[in-house]
Short mmCIF file of C-alpha atoms in Angstrom, two decimals:
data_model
loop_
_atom_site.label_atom_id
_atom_site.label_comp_id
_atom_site.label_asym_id
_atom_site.label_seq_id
_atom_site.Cartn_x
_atom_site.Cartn_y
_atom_site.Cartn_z
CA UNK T 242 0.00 0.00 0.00
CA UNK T 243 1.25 3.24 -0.70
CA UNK T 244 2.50 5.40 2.22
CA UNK T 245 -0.02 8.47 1.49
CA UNK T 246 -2.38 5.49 2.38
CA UNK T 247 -1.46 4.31 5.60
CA UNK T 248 -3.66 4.41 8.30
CA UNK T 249 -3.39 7.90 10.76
CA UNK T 250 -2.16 5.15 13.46
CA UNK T 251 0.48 3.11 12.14
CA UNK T 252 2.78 2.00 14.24
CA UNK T 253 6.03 3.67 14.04
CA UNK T 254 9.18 1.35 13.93
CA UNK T 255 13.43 1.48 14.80
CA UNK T 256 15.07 -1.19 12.92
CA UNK T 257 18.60 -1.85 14.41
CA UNK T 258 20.19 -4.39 12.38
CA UNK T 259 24.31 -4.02 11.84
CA UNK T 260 23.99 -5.75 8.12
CA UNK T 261 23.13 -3.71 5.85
CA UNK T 262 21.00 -6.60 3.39
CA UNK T 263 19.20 -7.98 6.36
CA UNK T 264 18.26 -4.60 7.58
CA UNK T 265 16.69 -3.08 3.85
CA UNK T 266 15.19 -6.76 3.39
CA UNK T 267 13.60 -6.49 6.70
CA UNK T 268 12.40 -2.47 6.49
CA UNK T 269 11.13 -3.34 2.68
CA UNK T 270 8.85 -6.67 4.17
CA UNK T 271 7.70 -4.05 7.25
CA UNK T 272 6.96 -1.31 5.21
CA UNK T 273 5.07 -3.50 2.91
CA UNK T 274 2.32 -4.24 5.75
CA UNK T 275 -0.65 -1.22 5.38
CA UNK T 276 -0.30 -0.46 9.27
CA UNK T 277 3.42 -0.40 9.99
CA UNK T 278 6.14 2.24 9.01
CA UNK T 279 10.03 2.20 9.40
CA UNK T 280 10.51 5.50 10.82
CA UNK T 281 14.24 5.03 11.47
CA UNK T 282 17.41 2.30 10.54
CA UNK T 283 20.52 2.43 12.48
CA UNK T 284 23.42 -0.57 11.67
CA UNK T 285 24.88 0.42 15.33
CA UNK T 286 23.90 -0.21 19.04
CA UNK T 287 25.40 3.06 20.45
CA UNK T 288 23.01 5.01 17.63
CA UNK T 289 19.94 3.71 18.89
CA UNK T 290 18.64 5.69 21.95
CA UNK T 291 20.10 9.12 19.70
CA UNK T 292 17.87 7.87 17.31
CA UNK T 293 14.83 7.12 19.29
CA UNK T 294 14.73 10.28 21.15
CA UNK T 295 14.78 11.69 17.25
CA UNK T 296 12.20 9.50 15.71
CA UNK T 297 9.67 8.59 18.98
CA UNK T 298 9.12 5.48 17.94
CA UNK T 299 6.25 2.84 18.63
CA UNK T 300 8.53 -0.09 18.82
CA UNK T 301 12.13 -0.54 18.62
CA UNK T 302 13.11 -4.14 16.65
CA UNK T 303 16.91 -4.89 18.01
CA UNK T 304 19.30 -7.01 17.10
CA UNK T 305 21.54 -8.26 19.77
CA UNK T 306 25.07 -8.30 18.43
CA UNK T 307 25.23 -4.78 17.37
CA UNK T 308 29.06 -2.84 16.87
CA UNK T 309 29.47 -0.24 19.54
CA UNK T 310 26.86 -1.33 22.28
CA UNK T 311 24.77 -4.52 21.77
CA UNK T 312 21.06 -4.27 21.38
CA UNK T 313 19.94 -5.90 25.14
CA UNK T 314 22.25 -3.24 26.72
CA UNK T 315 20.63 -0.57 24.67
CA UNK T 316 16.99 -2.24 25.53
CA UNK T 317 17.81 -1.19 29.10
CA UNK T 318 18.69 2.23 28.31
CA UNK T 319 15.67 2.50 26.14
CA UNK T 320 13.23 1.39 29.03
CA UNK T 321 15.05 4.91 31.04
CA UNK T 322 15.23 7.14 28.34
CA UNK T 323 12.19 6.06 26.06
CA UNK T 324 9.78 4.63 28.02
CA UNK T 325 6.87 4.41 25.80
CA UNK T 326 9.10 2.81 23.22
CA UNK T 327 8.09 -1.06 23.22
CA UNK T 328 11.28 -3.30 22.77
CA UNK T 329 11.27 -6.49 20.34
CA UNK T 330 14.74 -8.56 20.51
CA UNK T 331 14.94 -10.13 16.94
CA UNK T 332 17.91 -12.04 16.57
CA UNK T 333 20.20 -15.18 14.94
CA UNK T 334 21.19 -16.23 18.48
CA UNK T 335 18.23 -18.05 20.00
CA UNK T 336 20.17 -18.82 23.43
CA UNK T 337 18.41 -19.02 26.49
CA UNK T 338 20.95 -16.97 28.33
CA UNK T 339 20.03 -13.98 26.22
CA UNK T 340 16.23 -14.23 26.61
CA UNK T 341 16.70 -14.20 30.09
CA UNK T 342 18.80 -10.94 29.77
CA UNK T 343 16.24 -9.29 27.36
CA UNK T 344 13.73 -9.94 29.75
CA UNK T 345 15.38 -8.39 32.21
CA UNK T 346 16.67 -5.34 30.30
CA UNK T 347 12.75 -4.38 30.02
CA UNK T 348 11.82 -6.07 26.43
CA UNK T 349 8.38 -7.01 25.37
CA UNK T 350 9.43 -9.77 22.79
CA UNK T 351 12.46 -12.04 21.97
CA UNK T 352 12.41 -13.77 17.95
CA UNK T 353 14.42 -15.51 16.07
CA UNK T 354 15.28 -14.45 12.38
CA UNK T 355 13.91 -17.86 10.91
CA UNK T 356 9.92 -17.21 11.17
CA UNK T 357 7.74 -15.70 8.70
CA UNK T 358 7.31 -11.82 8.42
CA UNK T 359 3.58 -12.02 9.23
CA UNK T 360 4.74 -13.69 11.94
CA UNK T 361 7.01 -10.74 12.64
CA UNK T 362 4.83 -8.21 11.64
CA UNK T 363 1.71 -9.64 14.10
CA UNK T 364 4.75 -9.70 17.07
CA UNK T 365 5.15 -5.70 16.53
CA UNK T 366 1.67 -5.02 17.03
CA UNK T 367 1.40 -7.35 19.69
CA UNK T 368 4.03 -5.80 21.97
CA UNK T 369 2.76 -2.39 21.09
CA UNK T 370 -0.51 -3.88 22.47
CA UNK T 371 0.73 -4.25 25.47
CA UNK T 372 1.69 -8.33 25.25
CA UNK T 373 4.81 -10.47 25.57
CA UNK T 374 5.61 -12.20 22.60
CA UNK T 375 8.73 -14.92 22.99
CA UNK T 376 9.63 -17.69 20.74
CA UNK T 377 8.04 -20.39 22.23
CA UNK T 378 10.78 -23.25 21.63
CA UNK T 379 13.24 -20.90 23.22
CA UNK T 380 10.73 -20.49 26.24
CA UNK T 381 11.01 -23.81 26.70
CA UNK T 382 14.51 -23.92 26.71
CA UNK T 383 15.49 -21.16 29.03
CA UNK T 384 12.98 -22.28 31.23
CA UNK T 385 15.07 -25.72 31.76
CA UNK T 386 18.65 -24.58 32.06
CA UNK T 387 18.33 -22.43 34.65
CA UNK T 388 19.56 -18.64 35.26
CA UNK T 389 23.39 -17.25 34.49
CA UNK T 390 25.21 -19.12 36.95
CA UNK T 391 27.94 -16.61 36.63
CA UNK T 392 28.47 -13.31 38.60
CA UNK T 393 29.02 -9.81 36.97
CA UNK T 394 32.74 -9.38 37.54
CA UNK T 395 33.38 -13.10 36.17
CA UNK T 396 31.42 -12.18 33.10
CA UNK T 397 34.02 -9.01 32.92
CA UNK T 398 37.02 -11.06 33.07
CA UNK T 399 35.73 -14.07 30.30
CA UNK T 400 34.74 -10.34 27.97
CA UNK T 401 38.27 -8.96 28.50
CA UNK T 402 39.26 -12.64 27.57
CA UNK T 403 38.13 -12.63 24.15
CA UNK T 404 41.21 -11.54 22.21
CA UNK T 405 43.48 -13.94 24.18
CA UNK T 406 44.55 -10.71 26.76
CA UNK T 407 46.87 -12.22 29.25
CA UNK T 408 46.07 -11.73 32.92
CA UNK T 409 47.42 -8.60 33.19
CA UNK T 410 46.26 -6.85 30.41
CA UNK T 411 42.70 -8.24 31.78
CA UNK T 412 43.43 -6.64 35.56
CA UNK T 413 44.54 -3.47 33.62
CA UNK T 414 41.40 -3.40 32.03
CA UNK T 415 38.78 -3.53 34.69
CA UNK T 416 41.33 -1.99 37.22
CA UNK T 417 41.81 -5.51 39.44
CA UNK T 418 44.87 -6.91 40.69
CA UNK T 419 46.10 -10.00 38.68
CA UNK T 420 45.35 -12.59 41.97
CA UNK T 421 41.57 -11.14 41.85
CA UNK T 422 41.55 -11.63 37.72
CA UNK T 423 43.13 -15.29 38.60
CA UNK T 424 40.39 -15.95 40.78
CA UNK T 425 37.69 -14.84 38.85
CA UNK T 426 38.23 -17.31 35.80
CA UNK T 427 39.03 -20.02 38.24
CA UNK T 428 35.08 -19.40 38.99
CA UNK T 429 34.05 -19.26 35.81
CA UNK T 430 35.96 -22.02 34.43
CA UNK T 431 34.51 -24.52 37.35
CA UNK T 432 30.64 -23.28 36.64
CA UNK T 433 30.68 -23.46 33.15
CA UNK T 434 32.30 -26.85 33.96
CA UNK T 435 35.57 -26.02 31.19
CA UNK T 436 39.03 -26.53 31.26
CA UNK T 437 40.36 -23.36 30.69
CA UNK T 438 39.24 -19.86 29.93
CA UNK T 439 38.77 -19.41 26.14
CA UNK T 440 36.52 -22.87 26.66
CA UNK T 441 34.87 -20.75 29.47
CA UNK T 442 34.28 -17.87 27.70
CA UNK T 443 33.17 -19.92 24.18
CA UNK T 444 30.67 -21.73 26.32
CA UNK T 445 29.03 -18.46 28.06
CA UNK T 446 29.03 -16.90 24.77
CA UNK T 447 27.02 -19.99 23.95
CA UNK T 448 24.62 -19.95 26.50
CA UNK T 449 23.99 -16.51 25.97
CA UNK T 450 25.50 -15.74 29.21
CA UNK T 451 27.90 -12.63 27.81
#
């Protein structure tokens, strides 16, 4: 339908995607449906609160893995800054780990990129109705294994572990001493039940835990 046509109350839509196909394929399919508009695409986490304070809008589809601040830490800041902007988590990763953490950053819905776009497109006006949409095999799942067995600061230290930092870059990083940083992956190694750290980090980034 043409956009002259659109009804006076279509909801209004932030599409934060970092690749660039994905995100015109997904605003295109969006912008196709007679009561939904794309008011504003950003490809990078730290744009998207700037943006919504621009644009106002009704819902706010997020990616998680996002360059400069990832899309569940910008949920939070969008349930402070924008609070009548209704938060849908849309992403590859269907990991338990980061349900949990959308759910707790203050979003209304958590898909994976596999479904339909009705199915999609239904979820939008859904959470802008007021409901909680979530994937319901991924329900299921995060519902049996349990919450993030691992603390904030051991979370830090498997982050700061990512590019193979050695202890005491890691301590210089989040301002620890190097015996703290040693006993913080000890932790995390024995509750993600690993062998070292990089298995300890690969298997919270798995579980959606980081």
């Amino acid at each position: 339908m043409p956009r002259d046509h659109r009804p006076a109350k279509s909801v209004r839509v932030l599409l934060a995607e970092d690749q660039g196909m994905m995100r015109g394929a997904l605003a295109l399919l969006l912008g196709l449906e007679e009561d939904i508009e794309v008011v504003a695409q950003v490809g990078r986490g730290d744009e998207i609160v700037g943006t919504a304070l621009e644009t106002r809008p009704d819902v706010a589809l997020l990616d998680i893995e996002l360059p400069g601040r990832s899309g569940l830490e910008a949920a939070a800041d969008l349930r402070e800054q924008c609070p009548d902007c209704r938060v849908l988590i849309l992403t590859t990763f269907g990991r338990p780990g980061y349900l949990r953490r959308a759910m707790e950053a203050g979003a209304a819905g958590f898909l994976v990129k596999d479904g339909p776009v009705e199915d999609l497109a239904e979820a939008v006006r859904r959470v802008l109705r007021g409901e909680t949409v979530i994937d319901p095999a991924l329900a299921a799942a995060a519902l049996s294994a349990g919450p993030n067995p691992l603390t904030t600061r051991e979370c830090d230290v498997l982050k700061a572990s990512v590019d193979g930092a050695t202890v005491s870059d890691i301590a210089g990083r989040l301002h620890l001493s190097e015996s703290t940083v040693r006993n913080y992956l000890s932790s995390a190694i024995g509750k993600t039940r690993t062998r070292n750290r990089m298995e300890a980090m690969r298997e919270a980034r798995q579980q959606g835990w980081l």
